[in-house]
Amino acid sequence: MNKKIAVIGAGNVGASCAQYLAEANLGDIVMIDIIEGFPQGKALDLTQAGPVRGYNCMVTGSNNYKDIKGADLVIMTAGMPRKPGMSREDLLAMNADIVGAAAKNIKKYAPKSFVIVVSNPLDIMTYHMMKVTGFSTNRICGQAGILDSTRFRAFVAMELGVAMTEVHAMVMGGHGDTMVPLPRYTTVGGIPIKELISAKRIKEISERTRLGGGEIVKLLKKGSAYYAPAAASVDMARAILCDEKRVFPCSAYLTGQYGIKDIYIGVPIVLGGNGVEKVLELKLNASESKALKASAVNYRGVLKEIGY
Ligand code: APR
């Protein structure tokens, strides 16, 4: 029997997730949205692309959370996107209500599911999802680090004129202005980028990565990025559904690793059939560790704003 995947929110990120999930034949997909007809229309359109794109999974849409019943995996994308001039934190109050309502339904209808959160502000919404569902922390993680790293990878590849897939990068910390790109752990075909790119350019590329989402918001003028966020989410979905044990930076719950606890933040993890199977602890230097802790302190403050 096919796995069942629920995508909450059939907007830009949600519909792109459904498309990539279908094209990867990862399971049957149900999209949930509050706008009547919207997820149904997207689902029908995606179904009709199946014969051409070569997939056979079922794609359906619904305005009723009961249709996520028994889902193995949920990707939470519902929520407001940013507009120019907004930070991810500006979405806090609106999206906390949306994520809270979805979490109650996930708990009710898909009590055994794994949940990947994409709604922003990401690390805060992931924590909120964990608290409201009451699911164990290995079953809830947030998509951010892969997106931030893939932006870093793309910029490094563009800089050097090499294949994107040859570049591996690590970006830790919160999914926002306090994120921590780690050039020390970034390589091209196994070669540290420090040996290939000047320190000045690495700094500029790190900064562009940090502000990468905002650069797209400014260009689009309404809404925020969705192809890369959806691609990153589907990579995570596949790692869980196919028990791949991939090593990714994701927003994961910390219990003292890196000297941080009771918070979701971007760290390297092993992602497999049991969800977050392990948090990997890198030997950060003093300034990297300081930046990661500052990111955590910032999010602890934001969590208080929604009562945690
Ligand atoms: N339940 C289900 N769907 C909802 C709910 C809800 N309670 N509230 C809003 N939605 C739906 C909207 O109707 C809309 O179709 O969520 C969808 C969001 O889609 P977009 O506006 O296109 O936003 P998108 O670009 O997909 O971003 C969604 O992901 O990356 C983050 O910051 C981004 O928080 C934002 C989220």
mmCIF file of C-alpha atoms and ligand atoms in Angstrom, residues 8-15 32-35 38 65 76-82 88 91 95 97-99 101-102 118-121 143 147 175 223-226 229, ligand 1:
data_model
loop_
_atom_site.group_PDB
_atom_site.id
_atom_site.type_symbol
_atom_site.label_atom_id
_atom_site.label_comp_id
_atom_site.label_asym_id
_atom_site.label_seq_id
_atom_site.Cartn_x
_atom_site.Cartn_y
_atom_site.Cartn_z
ATOM 1 C CA ILE A 8 -1.333 21.343 4.747
ATOM 2 C CA GLY A 9 -1.699 24.493 2.642
ATOM 3 C CA ALA A 10 -2.108 24.278 -1.139
ATOM 4 C CA GLY A 11 -0.446 27.620 -1.862
ATOM 5 C CA ASN A 12 2.907 28.149 -3.506
ATOM 6 C CA VAL A 13 4.988 26.010 -1.159
ATOM 7 C CA GLY A 14 2.295 23.364 -0.622
ATOM 8 C CA ALA A 15 1.490 22.865 -4.306
ATOM 9 C CA ILE A 32 -5.651 20.614 2.678
ATOM 10 C CA ASP A 33 -6.478 24.305 2.411
ATOM 11 C CA ILE A 34 -9.146 26.615 3.805
ATOM 12 C CA ILE A 35 -10.037 28.111 0.414
ATOM 13 C CA PHE A 38 -8.475 25.560 -4.275
ATOM 14 C CA TYR A 65 -8.806 17.996 8.009
ATOM 15 C CA MET A 76 2.905 21.829 7.182
ATOM 16 C CA THR A 77 3.050 24.763 4.765
ATOM 17 C CA ALA A 78 -0.132 26.722 5.599
ATOM 18 C CA GLY A 79 0.404 30.272 6.720
ATOM 19 C CA MET A 80 1.071 33.747 5.475
ATOM 20 C CA PRO A 81 4.198 34.335 3.409
ATOM 21 C CA ARG A 82 6.340 37.468 3.796
ATOM 22 C CA ARG A 88 9.836 36.041 9.227
ATOM 23 C CA LEU A 91 4.326 36.493 10.689
ATOM 24 C CA ASN A 95 0.861 31.811 11.671
ATOM 25 C CA ASP A 97 -2.969 30.407 15.110
ATOM 26 C CA ILE A 98 -2.875 28.541 11.787
ATOM 27 C CA VAL A 99 -0.168 26.105 12.946
ATOM 28 C CA ALA A 101 -5.211 24.672 14.565
ATOM 29 C CA ALA A 102 -3.443 22.322 12.150
ATOM 30 C CA VAL A 118 7.746 24.825 6.719
ATOM 31 C CA SER A 119 5.516 27.675 7.973
ATOM 32 C CA ASN A 120 7.428 30.689 9.267
ATOM 33 C CA PRO A 121 8.885 31.810 11.593
ATOM 34 C CA GLN A 143 12.691 22.545 7.065
ATOM 35 C CA LEU A 147 17.132 25.480 2.116
ATOM 36 C CA HIS A 175 15.997 30.279 9.878
ATOM 37 C CA GLY A 223 4.930 36.292 -1.550
ATOM 38 C CA SER A 224 8.160 34.484 -0.840
ATOM 39 C CA ALA A 225 10.302 31.695 -2.285
ATOM 40 C CA TYR A 226 8.714 28.318 -2.898
ATOM 41 C CA PRO A 229 11.734 25.437 0.088
HETATM 42 N N1 APR B 1 -5.531 25.634 7.079
HETATM 43 C C1 APR B 1 -5.153 25.254 5.842
HETATM 44 N N2 APR B 1 -4.638 26.135 4.949
HETATM 45 C C2 APR B 1 -4.531 27.419 5.305
HETATM 46 C C3 APR B 1 -4.906 27.884 6.585
HETATM 47 C C4 APR B 1 -5.451 26.919 7.491
HETATM 48 N N3 APR B 1 -5.823 27.269 8.710
HETATM 49 N N4 APR B 1 -4.668 29.216 6.629
HETATM 50 C C5 APR B 1 -4.121 29.570 5.445
HETATM 51 N N5 APR B 1 -4.049 28.497 4.640
HETATM 52 C C6 APR B 1 -3.551 28.420 3.271
HETATM 53 C C7 APR B 1 -3.914 29.612 2.407
HETATM 54 O O1 APR B 1 -5.251 29.556 1.960
HETATM 55 C C8 APR B 1 -2.901 29.492 1.272
HETATM 56 O O2 APR B 1 -3.422 28.758 0.169
HETATM 57 O O3 APR B 1 -2.132 28.416 3.254
HETATM 58 C C9 APR B 1 -1.724 28.716 1.911
HETATM 59 C C10 APR B 1 -0.435 29.508 1.936
HETATM 60 O O4 APR B 1 -0.027 29.659 0.610
HETATM 61 P P1 APR B 1 0.715 30.975 0.071
HETATM 62 O O5 APR B 1 -0.031 32.183 0.510
HETATM 63 O O6 APR B 1 0.979 30.761 -1.379
HETATM 64 O O7 APR B 1 2.094 30.981 0.905
HETATM 65 P P2 APR B 1 3.392 30.085 0.600
HETATM 66 O O8 APR B 1 4.319 30.831 -0.272
HETATM 67 O O9 APR B 1 2.977 28.724 0.218
HETATM 68 O O10 APR B 1 4.069 30.076 2.048
HETATM 69 C C11 APR B 1 3.488 29.331 3.109
HETATM 70 O O11 APR B 1 5.630 28.731 4.034
HETATM 71 O O12 APR B 1 7.806 29.394 3.505
HETATM 72 C C12 APR B 1 6.704 29.589 4.358
HETATM 73 O O13 APR B 1 6.874 31.941 5.019
HETATM 74 C C13 APR B 1 6.135 31.000 4.264
HETATM 75 O O14 APR B 1 4.719 30.856 6.212
HETATM 76 C C14 APR B 1 4.733 30.793 4.800
HETATM 77 C C15 APR B 1 4.399 29.379 4.342
#
